[in-house]
CSV table of C-alpha atoms and ligand atoms in Angstrom, one decimal:
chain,number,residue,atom,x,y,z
C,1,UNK,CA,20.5,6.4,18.4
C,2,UNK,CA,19.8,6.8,14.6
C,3,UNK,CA,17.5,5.3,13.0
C,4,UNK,CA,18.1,3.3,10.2
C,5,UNK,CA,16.0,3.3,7.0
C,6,UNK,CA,16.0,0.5,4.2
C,7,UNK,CA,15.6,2.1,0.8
C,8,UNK,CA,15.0,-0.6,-1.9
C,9,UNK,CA,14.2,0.8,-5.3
C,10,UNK,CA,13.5,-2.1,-7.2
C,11,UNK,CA,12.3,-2.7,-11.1
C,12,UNK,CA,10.7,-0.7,-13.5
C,13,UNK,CA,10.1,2.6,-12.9
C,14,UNK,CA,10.9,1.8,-8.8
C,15,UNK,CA,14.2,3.9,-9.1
C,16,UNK,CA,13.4,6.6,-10.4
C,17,UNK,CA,10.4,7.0,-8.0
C,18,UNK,CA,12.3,6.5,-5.0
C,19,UNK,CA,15.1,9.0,-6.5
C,20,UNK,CA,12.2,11.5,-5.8
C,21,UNK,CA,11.8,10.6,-2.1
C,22,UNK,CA,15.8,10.4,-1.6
C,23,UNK,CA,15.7,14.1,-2.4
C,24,UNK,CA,12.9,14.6,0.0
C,25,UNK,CA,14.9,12.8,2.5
C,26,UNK,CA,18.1,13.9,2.1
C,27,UNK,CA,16.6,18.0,2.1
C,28,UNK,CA,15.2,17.4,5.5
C,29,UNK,CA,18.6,15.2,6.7
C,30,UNK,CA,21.2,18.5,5.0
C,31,UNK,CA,18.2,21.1,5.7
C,32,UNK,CA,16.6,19.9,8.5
C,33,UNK,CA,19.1,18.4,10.6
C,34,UNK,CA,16.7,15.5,10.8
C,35,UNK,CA,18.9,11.8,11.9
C,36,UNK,CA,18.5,9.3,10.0
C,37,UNK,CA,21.0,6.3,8.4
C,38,UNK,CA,20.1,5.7,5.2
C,39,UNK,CA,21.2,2.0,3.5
C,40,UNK,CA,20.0,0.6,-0.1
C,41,UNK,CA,19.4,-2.9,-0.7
C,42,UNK,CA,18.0,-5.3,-3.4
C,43,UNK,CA,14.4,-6.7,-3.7
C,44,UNK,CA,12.3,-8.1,-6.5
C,45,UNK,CA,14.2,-8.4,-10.0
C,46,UNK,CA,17.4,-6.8,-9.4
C,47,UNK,CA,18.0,-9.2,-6.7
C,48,UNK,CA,17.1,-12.3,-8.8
C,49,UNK,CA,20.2,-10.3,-11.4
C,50,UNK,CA,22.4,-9.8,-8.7
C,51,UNK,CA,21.5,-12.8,-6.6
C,52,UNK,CA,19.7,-15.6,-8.0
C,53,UNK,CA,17.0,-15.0,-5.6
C,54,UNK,CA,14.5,-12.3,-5.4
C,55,UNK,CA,14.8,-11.5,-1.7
C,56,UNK,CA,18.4,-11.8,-0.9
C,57,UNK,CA,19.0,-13.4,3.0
C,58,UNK,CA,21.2,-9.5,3.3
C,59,UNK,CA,18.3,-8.1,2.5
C,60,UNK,CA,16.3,-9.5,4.7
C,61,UNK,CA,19.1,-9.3,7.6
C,62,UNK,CA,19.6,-5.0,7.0
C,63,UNK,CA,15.5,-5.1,7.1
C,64,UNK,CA,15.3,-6.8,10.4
C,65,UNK,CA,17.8,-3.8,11.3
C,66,UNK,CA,16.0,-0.9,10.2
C,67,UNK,CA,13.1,1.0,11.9
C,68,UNK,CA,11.8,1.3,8.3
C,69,UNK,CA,11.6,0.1,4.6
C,70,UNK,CA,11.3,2.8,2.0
C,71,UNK,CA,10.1,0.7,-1.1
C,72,UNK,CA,10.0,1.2,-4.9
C,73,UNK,CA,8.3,-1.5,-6.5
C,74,UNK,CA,9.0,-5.3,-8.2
C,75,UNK,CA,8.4,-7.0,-11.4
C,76,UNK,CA,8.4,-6.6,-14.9
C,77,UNK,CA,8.3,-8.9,-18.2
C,78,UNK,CA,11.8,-9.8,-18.2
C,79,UNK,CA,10.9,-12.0,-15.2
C,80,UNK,CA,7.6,-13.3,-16.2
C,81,UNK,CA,9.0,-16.3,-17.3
C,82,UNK,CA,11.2,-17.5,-14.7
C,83,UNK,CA,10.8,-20.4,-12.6
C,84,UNK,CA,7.6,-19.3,-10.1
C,85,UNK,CA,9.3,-19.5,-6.7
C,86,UNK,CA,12.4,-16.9,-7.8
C,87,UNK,CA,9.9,-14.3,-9.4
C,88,UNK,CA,10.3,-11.1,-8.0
C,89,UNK,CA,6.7,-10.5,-6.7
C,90,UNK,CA,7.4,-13.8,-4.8
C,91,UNK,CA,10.2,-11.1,-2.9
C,92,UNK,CA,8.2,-9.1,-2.2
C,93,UNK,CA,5.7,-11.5,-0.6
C,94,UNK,CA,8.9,-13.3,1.4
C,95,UNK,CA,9.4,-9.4,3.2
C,96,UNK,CA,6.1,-8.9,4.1
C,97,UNK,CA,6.2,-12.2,6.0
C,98,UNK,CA,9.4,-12.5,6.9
C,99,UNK,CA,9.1,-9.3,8.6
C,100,UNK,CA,5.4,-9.8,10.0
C,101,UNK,CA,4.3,-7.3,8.1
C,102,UNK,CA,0.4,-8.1,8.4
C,103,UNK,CA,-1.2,-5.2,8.7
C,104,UNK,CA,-1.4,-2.5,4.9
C,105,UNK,CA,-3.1,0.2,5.2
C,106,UNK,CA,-4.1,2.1,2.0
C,107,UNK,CA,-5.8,5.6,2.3
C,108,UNK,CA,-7.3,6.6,-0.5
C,109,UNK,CA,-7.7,10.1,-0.3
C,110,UNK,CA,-9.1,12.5,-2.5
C,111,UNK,CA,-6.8,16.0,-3.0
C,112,UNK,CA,-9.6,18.6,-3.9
C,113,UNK,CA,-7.0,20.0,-6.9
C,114,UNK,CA,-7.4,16.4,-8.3
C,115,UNK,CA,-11.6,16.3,-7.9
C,116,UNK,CA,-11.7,16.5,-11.7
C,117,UNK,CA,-9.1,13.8,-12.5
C,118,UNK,CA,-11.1,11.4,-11.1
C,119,UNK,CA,-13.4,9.4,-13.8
C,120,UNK,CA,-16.2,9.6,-11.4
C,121,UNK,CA,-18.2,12.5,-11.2
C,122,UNK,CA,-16.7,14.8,-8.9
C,123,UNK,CA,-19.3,15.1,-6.1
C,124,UNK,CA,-19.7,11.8,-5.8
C,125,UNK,CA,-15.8,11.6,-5.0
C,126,UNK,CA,-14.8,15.1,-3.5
C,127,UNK,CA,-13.9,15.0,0.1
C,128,UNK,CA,-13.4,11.6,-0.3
C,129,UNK,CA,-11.2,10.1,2.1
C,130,UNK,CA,-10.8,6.1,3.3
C,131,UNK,CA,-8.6,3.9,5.1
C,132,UNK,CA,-8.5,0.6,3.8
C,133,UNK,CA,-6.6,-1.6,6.3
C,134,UNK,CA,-5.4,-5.1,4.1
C,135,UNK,CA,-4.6,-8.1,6.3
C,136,UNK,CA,-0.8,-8.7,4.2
C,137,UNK,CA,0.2,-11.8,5.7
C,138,UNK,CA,-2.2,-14.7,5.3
C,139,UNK,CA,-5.4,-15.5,3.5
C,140,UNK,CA,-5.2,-17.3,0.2
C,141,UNK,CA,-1.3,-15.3,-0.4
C,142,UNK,CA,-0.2,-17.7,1.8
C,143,UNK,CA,-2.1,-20.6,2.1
C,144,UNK,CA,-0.9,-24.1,1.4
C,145,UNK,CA,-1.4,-26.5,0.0
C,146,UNK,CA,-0.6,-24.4,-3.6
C,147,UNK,CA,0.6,-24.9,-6.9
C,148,UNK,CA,-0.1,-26.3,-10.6
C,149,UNK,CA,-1.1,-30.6,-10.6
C,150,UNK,CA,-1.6,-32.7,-13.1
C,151,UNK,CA,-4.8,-34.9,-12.9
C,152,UNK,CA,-5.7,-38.4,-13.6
C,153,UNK,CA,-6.9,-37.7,-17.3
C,154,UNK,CA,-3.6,-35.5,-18.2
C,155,UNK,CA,-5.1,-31.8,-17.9
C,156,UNK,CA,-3.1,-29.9,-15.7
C,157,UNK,CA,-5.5,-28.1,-12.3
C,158,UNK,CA,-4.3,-25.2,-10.4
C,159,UNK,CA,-5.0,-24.7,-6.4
C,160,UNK,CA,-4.8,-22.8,-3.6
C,161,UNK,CA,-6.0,-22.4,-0.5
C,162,UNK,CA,-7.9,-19.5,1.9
C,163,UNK,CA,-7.0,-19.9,5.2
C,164,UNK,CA,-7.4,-17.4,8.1
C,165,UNK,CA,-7.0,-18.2,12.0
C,166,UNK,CA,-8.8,-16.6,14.4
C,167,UNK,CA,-5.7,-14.8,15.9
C,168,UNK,CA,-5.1,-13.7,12.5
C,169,UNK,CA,-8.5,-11.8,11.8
C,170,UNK,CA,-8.0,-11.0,15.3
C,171,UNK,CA,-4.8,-8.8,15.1
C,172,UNK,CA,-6.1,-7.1,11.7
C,173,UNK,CA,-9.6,-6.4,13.1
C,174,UNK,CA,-8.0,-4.8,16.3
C,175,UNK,CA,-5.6,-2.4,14.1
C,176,UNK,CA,-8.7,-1.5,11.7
C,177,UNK,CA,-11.2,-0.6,15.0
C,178,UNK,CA,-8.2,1.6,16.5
C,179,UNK,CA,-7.9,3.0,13.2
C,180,UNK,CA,-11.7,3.9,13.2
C,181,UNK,CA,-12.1,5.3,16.5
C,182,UNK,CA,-9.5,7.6,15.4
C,183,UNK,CA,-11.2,9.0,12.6
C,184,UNK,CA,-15.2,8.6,12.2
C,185,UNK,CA,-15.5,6.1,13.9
C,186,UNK,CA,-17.2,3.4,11.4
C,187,UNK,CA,-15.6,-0.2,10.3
C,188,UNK,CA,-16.7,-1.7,7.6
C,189,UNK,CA,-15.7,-5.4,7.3
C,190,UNK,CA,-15.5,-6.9,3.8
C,191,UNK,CA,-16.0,-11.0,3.4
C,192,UNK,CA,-17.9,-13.6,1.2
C,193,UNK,CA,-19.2,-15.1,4.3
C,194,UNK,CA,-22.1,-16.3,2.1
C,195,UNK,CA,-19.8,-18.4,0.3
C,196,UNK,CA,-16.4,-18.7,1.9
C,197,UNK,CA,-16.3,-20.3,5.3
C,198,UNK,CA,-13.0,-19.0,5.8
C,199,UNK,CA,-14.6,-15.5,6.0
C,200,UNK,CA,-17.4,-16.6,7.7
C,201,UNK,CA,-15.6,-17.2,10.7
C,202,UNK,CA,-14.0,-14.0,9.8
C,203,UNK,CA,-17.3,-11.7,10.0
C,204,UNK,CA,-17.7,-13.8,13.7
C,205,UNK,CA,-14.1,-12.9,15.1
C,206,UNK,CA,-14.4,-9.1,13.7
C,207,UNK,CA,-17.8,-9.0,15.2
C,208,UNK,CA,-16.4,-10.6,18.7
C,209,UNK,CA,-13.9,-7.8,19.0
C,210,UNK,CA,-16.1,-5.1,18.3
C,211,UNK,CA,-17.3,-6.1,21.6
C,212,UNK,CA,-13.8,-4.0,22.8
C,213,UNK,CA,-15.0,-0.8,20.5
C,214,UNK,CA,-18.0,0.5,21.8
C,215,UNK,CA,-17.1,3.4,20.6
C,216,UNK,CA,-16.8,2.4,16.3
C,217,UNK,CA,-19.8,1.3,14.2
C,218,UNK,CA,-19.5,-1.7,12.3
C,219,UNK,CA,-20.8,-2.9,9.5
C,220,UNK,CA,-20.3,-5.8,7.1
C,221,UNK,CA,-20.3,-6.4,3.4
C,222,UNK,CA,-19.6,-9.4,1.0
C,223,UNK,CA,-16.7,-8.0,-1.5
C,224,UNK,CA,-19.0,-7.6,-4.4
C,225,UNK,CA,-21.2,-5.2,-3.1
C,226,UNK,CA,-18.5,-3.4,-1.4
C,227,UNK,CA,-16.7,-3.1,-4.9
C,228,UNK,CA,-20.1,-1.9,-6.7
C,229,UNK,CA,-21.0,0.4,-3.4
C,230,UNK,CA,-17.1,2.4,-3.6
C,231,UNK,CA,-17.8,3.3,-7.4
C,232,UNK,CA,-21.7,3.9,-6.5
C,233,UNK,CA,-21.2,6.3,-3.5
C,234,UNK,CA,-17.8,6.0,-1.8
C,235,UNK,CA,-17.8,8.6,0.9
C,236,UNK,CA,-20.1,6.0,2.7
C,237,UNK,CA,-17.0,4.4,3.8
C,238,UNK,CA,-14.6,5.5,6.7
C,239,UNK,CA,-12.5,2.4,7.6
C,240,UNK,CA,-12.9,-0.9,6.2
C,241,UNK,CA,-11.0,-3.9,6.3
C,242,UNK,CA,-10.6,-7.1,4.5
C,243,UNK,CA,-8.3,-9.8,3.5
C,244,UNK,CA,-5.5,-10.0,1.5
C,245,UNK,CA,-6.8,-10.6,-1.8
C,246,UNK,CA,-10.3,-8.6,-1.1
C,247,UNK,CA,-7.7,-5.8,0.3
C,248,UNK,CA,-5.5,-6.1,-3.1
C,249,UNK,CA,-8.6,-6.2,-5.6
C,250,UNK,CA,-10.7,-3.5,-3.5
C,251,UNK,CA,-7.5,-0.9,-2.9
C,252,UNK,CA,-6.9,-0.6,-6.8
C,253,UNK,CA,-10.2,0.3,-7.6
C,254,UNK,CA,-10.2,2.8,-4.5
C,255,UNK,CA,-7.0,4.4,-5.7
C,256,UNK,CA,-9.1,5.4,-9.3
C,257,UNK,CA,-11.4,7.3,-7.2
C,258,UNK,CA,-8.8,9.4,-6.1
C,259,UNK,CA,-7.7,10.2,-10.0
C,260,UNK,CA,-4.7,7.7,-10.4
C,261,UNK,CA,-3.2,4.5,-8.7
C,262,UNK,CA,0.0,7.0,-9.2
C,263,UNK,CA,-1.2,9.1,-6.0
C,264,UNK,CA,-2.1,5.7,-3.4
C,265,UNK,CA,0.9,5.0,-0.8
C,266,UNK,CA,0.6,2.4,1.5
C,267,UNK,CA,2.2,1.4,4.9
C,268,UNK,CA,3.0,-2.4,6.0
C,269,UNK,CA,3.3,-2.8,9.5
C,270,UNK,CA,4.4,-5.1,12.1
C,271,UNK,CA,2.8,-5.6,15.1
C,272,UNK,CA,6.4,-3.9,17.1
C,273,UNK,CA,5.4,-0.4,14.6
C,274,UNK,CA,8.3,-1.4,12.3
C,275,UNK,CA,7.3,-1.2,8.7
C,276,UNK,CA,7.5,-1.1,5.0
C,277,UNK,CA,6.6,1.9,3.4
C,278,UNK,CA,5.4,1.3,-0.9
C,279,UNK,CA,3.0,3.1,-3.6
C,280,UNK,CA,0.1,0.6,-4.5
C,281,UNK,CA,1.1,1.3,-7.8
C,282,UNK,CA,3.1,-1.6,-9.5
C,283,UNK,CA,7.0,-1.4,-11.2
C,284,UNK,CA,4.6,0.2,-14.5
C,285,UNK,CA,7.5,-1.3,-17.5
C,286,UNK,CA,5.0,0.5,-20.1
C,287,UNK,CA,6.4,3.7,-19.0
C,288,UNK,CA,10.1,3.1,-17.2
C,289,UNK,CA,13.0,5.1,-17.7
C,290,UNK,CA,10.7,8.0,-19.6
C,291,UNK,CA,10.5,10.4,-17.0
C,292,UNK,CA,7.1,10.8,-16.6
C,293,UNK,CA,6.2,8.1,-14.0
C,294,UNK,CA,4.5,9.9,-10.8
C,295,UNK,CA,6.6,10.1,-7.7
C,296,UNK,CA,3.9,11.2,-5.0
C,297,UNK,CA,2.5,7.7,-4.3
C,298,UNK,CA,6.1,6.9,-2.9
C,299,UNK,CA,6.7,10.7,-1.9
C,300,UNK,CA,3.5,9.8,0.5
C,301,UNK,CA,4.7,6.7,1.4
C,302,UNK,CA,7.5,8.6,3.1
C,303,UNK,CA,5.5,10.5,4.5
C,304,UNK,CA,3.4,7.9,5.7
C,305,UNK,CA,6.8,6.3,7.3
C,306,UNK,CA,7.5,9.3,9.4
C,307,UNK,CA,3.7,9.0,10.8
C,308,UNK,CA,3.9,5.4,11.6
C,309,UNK,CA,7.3,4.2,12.0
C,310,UNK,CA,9.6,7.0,13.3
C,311,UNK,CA,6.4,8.9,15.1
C,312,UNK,CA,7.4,12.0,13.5
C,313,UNK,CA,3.6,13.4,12.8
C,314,UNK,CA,5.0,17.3,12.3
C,315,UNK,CA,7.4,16.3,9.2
C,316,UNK,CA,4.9,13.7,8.1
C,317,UNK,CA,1.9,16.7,7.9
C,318,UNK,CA,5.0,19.4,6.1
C,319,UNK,CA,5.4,16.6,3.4
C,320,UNK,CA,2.1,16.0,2.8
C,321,UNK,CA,1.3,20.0,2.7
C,322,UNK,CA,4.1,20.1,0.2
C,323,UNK,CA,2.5,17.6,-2.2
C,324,UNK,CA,-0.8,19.6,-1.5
C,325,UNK,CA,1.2,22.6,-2.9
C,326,UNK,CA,2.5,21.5,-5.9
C,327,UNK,CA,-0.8,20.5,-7.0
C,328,UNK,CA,-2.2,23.7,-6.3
C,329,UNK,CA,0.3,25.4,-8.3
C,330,UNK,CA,-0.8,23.5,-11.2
C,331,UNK,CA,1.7,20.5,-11.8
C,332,UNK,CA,0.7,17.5,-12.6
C,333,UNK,CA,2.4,14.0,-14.1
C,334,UNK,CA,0.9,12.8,-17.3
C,335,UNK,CA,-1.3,10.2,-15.2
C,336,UNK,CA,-3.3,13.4,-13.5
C,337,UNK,CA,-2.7,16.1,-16.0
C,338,UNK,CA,-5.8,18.3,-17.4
C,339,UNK,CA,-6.7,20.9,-19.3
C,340,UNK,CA,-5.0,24.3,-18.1
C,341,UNK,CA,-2.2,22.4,-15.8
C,342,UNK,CA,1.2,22.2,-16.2
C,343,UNK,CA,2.5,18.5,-17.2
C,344,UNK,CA,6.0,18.5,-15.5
C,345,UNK,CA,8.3,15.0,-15.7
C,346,UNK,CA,8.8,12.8,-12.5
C,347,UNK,CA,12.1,14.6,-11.3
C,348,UNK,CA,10.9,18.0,-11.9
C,349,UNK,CA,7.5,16.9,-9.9
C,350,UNK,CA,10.5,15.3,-7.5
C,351,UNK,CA,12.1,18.6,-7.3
C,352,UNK,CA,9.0,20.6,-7.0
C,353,UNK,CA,7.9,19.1,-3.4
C,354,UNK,CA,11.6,19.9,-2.2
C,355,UNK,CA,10.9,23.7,-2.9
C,356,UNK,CA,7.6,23.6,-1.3
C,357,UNK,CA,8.9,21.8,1.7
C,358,UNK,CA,11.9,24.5,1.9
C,359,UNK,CA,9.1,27.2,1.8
C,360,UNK,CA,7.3,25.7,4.6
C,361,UNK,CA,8.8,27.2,8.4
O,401,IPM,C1,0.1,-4.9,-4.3
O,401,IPM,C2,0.6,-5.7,-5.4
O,401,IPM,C3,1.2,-7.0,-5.0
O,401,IPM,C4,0.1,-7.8,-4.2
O,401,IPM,C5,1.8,-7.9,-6.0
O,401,IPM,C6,2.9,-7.2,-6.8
O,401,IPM,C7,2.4,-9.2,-5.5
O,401,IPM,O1,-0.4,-5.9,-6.4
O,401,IPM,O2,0.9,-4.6,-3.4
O,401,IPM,O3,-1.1,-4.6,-4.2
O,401,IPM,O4,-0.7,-8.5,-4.9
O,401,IPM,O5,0.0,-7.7,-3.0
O,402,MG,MG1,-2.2,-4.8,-5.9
């Protein structure tokens, strides 16, 4: 049967970023005889245009459909004001757990043409190359109870509440120590468990299950320290894993290691290997509809979708050597560009991985 894959483009510059990863995708469907359906649907802003809401009950339904989720990204000012519960990053948080999508990992790899992009000196980041897995579906996202109060003497008192179960940590802790015995086999598990009891019992349920994997080193870390040891000396790290706002605050500051938030993808999945495929990188309004946005993030996160949703490993390496090539011939978007490269817009970068991926076979 064909697969079916969800593409959602989104706000901001999310069209035109996906438009990049259509052309991947539709070379290797005409050029490569590869099967796939493809279907477009709305998430985020142009869903709360079109809909009212910002993740339409069809959208949901085609998701639930689809082996995959090829996603853009959601937001922008002209929704900043809204009421809260129709705002479009609230879509993208109704996916994620509407689908079960609890487990993100975000690899923050280092491509040696880009050592010098990065604001770190470049032997502290070169060769870099970490797996941070994000639990997506809980924590203090999700917790209730929430919102905005108003208090006896008339100020007004946000809340909201961190909340983890241990079949929660559990799930995420399993697919970080697989994840680790795959690669160097060393976990590091980021908490606040001197502060935070929900993390406390966190550090004691990753702990119990490395019981299961003998094989993977682990460590932990309270989340400042872990932020001040990835800028300090990042290659320390193989896998870690976190929670869902550690995971969010930690993966952006990972991403600048690697020269620009505009190279990070990132993969959602569900516990059946469905998933959502997204750049870390937000709908960036400064800079939509200029042509200069960079499309590898999401041209990765394809990539990244063929690995872990379609187990297509050979076309996911062929993409990934085809991003590698462009860089090496010298393009860059304005986010990575230096001295003695070529700058090159977000469809020409779009159409550059196309030709390297023809050239490859
Ligand atoms: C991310 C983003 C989202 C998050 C926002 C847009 C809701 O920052 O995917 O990292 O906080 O998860
Ligand atoms: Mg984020």
């Amino acid at each position: 049967m064909t697969k079916k894959i969800l593409i959602l483009p989104g706000d901001g510059i999310g069209p035109e970023i996906i438009s990049q990863a259509e052309k991947v995708l539709a070379f290797l469907i005409q050029e490569r005889g590869v099967k796939l359906d493809l279907e477009h649907g709305l998430l985020g802003g142009c869903a709360v245009d079109a809909a009212g809401v910002p993740m339409p009950e069809e959208t949901l339904a085609k998701a639930k459909e689809s082996s995959a989720i090829l996603l853009g990204s959601v937001g922008g000012p002209k929704w900043e004001t809204i009421e809260r519960s129709i705002r479009p990053e609230r879509g993208l948080l109704a996916i994620r757990s509407g689908l079960g999508l609890f487990a993100n990992l975000r690899p923050a790899v280092l491509f040696p043409q880009l050592a010098s992009a990065s604001t770190l000196n470049e032997d502290v980041v070169s060769g870099l190359d970490i797996m941070i897995v994000r639990e997506l579906t809980g924590g203090i996202y999700f917790g209730e109870p929430r919102g905005i109060r108003e208090l006896d003497d008339g100020q007004r008192q946000g809340y909201n509440t961190l909340v983890y179960s241990e079949s929660e940590i559990e799930r995420i802790a399993r697919i970080a120590f697989e994840s680790a015995s795959k690669r160097q086999g060393r976990l590091c598990s980021v908490d606040k468990a001197n502060v935070l009891e929900a993390t406390e019992l966190w550090r004691e349920v990753v702990t119990g299950i490395s019981k299961d994997y003998p094989d993977v080193e682990l460590q932990h870390m309270y989340v400042d320290n872990a932020a001040m040891q990835l800028v300090r000396d990042p290659k320390q790290f193989d896998v870690m894993v976190t929670t869902n706002m550690f995971g969010d605050i930690l993966s952006d500051l990972a991403s600048m290691l690697t020269g620009s938030i505009g190279m990070l993808p990132s993969a959602s999945l569900a516990s059946d290997g469905s998933g959502m495929y997204e750049p870390c990188h937000g709908s960036a309004p400064d800079i939509t509809g200029q042509n200069v946005a960079n499309p590898l993030a999401t041209i990765l996160s394809l990539s990244m979708l063929f690995r872990y949703s379609l187990s297509e490993a050979a076309i996911a390496d062929k993409i990934e050597q085809s991003v590698s090539q462009v860089l090496s011939e010298g393009l860059r978007t304005k986010d990575i560009d230096a001295e003695g490269m070529t700058c090159v817009g977000t469809e020409e970068m779009g159409d550059a991985v196309v030709k390297a991926l023809s050239s490859i076979d």
